[in-house]
Coordinates of C-alpha atoms in Angstrom, one line a residue:
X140 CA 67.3 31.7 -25.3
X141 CA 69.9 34.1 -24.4
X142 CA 70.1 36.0 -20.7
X143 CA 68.5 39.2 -22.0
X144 CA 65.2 37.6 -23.9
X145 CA 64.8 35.7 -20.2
X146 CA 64.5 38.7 -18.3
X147 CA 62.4 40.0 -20.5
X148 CA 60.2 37.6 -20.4
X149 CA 60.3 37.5 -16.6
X150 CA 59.9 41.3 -16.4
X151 CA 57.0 40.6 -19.0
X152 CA 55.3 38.3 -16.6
X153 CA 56.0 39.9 -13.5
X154 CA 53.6 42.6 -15.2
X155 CA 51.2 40.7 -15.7
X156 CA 50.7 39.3 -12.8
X157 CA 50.7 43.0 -11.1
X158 CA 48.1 43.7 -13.4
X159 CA 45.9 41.0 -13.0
X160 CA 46.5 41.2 -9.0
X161 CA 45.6 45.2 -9.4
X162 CA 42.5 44.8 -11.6
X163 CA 41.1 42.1 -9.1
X164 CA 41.8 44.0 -5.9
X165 CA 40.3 47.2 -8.1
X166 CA 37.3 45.2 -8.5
X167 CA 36.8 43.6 -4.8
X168 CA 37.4 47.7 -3.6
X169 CA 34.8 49.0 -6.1
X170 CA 32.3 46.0 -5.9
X171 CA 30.1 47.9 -2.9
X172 CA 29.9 51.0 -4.8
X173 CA 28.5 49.1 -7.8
X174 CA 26.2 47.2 -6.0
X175 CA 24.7 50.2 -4.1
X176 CA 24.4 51.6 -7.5
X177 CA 22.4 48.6 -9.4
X178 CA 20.5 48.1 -6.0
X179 CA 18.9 51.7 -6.1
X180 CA 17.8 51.3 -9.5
X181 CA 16.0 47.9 -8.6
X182 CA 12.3 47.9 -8.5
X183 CA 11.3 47.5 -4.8
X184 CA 10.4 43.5 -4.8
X185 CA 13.6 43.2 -6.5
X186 CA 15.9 44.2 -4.3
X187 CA 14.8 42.2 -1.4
X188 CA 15.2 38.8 -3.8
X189 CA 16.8 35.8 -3.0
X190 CA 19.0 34.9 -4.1
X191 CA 20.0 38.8 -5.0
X192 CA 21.2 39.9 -8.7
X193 CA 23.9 42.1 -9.0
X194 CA 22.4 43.5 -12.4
X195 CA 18.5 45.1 -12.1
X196 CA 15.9 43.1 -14.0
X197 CA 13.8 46.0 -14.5
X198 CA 15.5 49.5 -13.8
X199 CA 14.1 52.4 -12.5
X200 CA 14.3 55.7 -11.3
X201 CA 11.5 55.7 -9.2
X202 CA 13.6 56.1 -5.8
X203 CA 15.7 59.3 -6.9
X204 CA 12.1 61.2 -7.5
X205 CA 10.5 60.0 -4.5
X206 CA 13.7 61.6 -2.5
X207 CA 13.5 64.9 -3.8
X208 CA 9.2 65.1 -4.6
X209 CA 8.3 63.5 -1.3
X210 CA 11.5 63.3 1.4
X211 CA 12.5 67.1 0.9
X212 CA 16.2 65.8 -0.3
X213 CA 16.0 68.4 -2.6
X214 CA 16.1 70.8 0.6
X215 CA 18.8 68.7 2.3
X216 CA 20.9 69.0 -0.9
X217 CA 20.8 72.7 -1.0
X218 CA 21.5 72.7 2.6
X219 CA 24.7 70.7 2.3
X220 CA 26.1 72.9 -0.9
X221 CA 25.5 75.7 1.4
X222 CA 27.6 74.6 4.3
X223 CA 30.5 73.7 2.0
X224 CA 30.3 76.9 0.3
X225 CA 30.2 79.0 3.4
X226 CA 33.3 76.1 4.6
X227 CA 35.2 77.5 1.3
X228 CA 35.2 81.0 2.9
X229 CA 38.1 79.9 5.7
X230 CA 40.0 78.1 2.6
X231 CA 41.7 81.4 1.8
X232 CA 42.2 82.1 5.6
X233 CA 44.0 78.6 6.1
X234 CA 46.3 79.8 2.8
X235 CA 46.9 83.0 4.5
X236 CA 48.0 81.0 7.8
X237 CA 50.3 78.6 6.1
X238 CA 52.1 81.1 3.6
X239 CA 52.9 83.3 7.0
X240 CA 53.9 80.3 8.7
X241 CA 56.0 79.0 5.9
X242 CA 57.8 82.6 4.3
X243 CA 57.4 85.2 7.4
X244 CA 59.5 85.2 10.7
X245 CA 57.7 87.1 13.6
X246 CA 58.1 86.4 17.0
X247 CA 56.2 83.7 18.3
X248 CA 56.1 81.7 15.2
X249 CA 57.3 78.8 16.8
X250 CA 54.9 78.5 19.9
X251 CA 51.7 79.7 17.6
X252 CA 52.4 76.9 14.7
X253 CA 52.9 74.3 18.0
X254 CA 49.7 75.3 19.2
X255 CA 48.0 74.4 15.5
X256 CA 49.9 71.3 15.7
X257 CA 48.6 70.8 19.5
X258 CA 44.6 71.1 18.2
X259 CA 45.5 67.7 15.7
X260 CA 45.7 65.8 19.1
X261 CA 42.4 66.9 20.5
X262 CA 39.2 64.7 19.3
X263 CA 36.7 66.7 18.2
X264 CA 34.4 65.4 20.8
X265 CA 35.8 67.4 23.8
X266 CA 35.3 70.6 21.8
X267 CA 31.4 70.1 20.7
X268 CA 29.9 71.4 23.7
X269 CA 32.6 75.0 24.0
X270 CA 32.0 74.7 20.4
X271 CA 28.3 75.0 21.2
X272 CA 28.1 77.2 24.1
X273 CA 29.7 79.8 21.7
X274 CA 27.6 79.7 18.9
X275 CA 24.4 79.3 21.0
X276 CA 25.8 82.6 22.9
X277 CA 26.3 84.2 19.2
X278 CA 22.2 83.4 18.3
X279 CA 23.3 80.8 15.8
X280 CA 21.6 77.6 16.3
X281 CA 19.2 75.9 13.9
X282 CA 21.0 78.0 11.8
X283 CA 23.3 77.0 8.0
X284 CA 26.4 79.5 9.3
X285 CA 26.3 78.0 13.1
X286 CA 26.7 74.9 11.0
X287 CA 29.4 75.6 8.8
X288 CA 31.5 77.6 11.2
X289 CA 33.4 75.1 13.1
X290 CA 34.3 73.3 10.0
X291 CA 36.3 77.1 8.7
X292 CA 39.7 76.5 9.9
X293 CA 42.0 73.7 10.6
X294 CA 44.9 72.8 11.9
X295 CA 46.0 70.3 9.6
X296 CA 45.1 71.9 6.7
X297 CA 46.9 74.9 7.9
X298 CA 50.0 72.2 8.3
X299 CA 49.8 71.2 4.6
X300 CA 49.9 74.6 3.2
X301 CA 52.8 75.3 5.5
X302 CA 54.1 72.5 4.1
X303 CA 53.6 73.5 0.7
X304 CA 54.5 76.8 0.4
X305 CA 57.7 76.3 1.9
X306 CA 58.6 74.7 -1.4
X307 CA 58.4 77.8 -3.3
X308 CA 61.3 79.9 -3.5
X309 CA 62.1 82.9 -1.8
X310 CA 63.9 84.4 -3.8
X311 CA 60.6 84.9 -6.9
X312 CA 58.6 86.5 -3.8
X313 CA 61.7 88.9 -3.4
X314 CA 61.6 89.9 -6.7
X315 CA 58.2 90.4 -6.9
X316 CA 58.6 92.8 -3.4
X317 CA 61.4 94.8 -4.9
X318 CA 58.8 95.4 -8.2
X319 CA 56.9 97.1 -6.4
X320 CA 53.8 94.1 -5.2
X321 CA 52.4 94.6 -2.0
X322 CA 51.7 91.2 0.4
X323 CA 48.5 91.3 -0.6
X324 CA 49.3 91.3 -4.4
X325 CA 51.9 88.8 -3.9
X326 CA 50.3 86.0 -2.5
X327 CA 47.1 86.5 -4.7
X328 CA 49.3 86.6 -7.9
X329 CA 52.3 84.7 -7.3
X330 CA 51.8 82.4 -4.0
X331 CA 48.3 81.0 -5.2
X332 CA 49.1 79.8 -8.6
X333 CA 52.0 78.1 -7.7
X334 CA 49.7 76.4 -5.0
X335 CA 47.0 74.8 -7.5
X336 CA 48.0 71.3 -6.4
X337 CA 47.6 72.0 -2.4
X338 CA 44.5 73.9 -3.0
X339 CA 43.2 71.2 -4.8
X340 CA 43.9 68.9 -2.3
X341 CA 42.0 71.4 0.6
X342 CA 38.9 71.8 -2.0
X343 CA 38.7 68.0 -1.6
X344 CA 39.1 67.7 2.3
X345 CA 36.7 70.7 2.7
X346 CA 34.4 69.6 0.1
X347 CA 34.0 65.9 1.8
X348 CA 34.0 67.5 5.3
X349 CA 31.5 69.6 4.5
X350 CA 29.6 67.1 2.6
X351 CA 29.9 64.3 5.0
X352 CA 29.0 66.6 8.1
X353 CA 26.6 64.8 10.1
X354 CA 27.1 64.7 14.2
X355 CA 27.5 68.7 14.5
X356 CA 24.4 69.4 12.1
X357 CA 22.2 66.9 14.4
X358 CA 23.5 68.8 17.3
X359 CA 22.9 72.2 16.0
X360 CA 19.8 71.8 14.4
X361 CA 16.4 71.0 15.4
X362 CA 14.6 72.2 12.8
X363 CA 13.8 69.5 9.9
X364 CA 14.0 72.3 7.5
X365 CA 18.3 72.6 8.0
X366 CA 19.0 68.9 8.0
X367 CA 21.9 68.1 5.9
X368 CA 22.1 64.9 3.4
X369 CA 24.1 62.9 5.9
X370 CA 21.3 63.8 8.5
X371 CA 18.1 63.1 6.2
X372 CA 19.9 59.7 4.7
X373 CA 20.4 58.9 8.7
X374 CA 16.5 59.8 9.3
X375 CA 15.2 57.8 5.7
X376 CA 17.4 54.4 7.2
X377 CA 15.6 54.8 10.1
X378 CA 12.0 55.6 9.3
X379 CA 12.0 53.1 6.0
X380 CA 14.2 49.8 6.2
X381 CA 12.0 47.7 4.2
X382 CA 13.1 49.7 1.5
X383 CA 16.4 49.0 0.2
X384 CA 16.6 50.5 -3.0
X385 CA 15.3 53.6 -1.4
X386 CA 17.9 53.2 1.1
X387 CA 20.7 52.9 -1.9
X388 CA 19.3 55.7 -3.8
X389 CA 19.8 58.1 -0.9
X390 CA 23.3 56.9 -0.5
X391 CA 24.3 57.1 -3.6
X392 CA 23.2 60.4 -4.0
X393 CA 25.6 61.0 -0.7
X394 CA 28.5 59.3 -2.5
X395 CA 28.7 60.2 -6.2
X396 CA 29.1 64.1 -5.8
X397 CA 32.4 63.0 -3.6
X398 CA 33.2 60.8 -6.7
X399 CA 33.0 63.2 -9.0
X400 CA 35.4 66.1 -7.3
X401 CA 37.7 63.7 -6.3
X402 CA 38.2 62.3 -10.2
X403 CA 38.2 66.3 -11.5
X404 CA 40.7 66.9 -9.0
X405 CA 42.7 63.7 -8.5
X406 CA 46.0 65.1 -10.6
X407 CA 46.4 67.6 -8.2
X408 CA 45.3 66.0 -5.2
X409 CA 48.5 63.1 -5.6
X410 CA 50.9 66.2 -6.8
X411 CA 50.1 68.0 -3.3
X412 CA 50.5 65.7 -1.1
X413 CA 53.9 64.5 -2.4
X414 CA 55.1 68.2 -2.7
X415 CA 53.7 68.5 0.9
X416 CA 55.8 65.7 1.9
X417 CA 52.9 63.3 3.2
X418 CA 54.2 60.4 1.3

């Protein structure tokens, strides 16, 4: 066999083996969200078997209809949609913030895109109660918009539009100035369509903090009525633990909506970051 057919056949085994290793650890990863998903179609006196199946003798829907006819899910659901759309307001304020961080030079700059950097180091915990104490002082508790405020802006996502836009090159935004575009027109019709991978990437991260909201609603809200998912999936573990397939149903209803953007925007979402430089 000569030198070239053996390192093709080591190079043909090599991957292999990276395949096989890949599809295994692909399957140990996935294996919990498969099981929650065969566990909340299990009747009741199935899921509480021993020894358990991963597969449901006799499936049913049963769970999903008793979350939204008789645990107002259907409520909580509406709620959570609403606090992500009202979180996809500041999305176009964070663009404005990066683009003037990354392509204008006022004075300052430096010190105000320190200070954006300097709110990455604080936890989130020391600012819940100022966070509070100002929106209870603007009449907004037990309220969706009290809710979705604090989740508006960011500094990091601020930082990875910066990071972004600085990729794109001056000199087209120039051209477009000396044609006569205004700012405004500019960055609506130049900057953001050149940015479809970064804003991809912030759909995502506002989309599951949004989704996946659950201290600062419990905080905020005392009234049953404004509960998000992540709040009412917290309050069904609680009140029904004899239930698992009740239990799976509600978190799978949590889970697959995050699936689902993340696999419509997953091109994007790798294409941002590595033009963002988070490698």
């Amino acid at each position: 066999m000569s030198t070239d057919s053996r390192a093709r056949s080591r190079s043909r085994a090599l991957t292999i083996t990276i395949g096989i290793g890949l599809a295994i650890g692909a399957v140990i990863t996935a294996f919990p969200f498969i099981w929650m998903l065969t566990s909340s179609l299990k009747p009741q006196s199935e899921s509480i078997d021993y020894p358990p199946t991963i597969l449901p003798q006799a499936p049913t829907l049963e769970y999903y209809q008793i979350l939204f006819t008789q645990l107002d899910f259907g409520r909580y659901l509406v709620n959570t949609l609403i606090v992500v759309l009202i979180s996809y307001v500041g999305l176009m304020l964070m663009a404005m913030a990066g683009y003037a961080f990354a392509k204008f030079e006022f004075k300052g700059k430096k010190g105000l895109f320190f200070l954006v950097l300097a709110t990455l180091m604080i936890p989130v915990q020391v600012t819940m109660i100022p966070t509070y104490l100002i929106i209870n002082g603007l009449n907004l508790t037990n309220t969706l918009v009290g809710i979705a405020l604090p989740t508006l802006v960011s500094g990091f996502s601020i930082f990875l539009f910066r990071q972004f836009m600085t990729t794109i090159p001056t000199e087209m935004l120039e051209a477009a100035r000396l044609d006569g575009a205004g700012e405004f027109r500019t960055f609506w019709q130049i900057v953001l369509p050149m940015s479809k991978p970064i804003l991809a990437v912030q759909v995502v991260l506002t989309f599951i903090t949004g989704w996946n909201s659950f201290l600062w609603p419990l905080i905020l809200s005392s009234d049953q009525k404004l509960y998000t998912l992540s709040v009412g999936l917290n309050l069904l573990n609680q009140q029904l633990a004899v239930n698992p397939s009740l239990q799976m149903a509600g978190a799978s209803v949590m889970v697959l909506p995050i699936l689902i953007v993340f696999i419509i925007f997953q091109r994007y979402v790798i294409q941002g970051f590595a033009l963002s430089g988070l490698k």
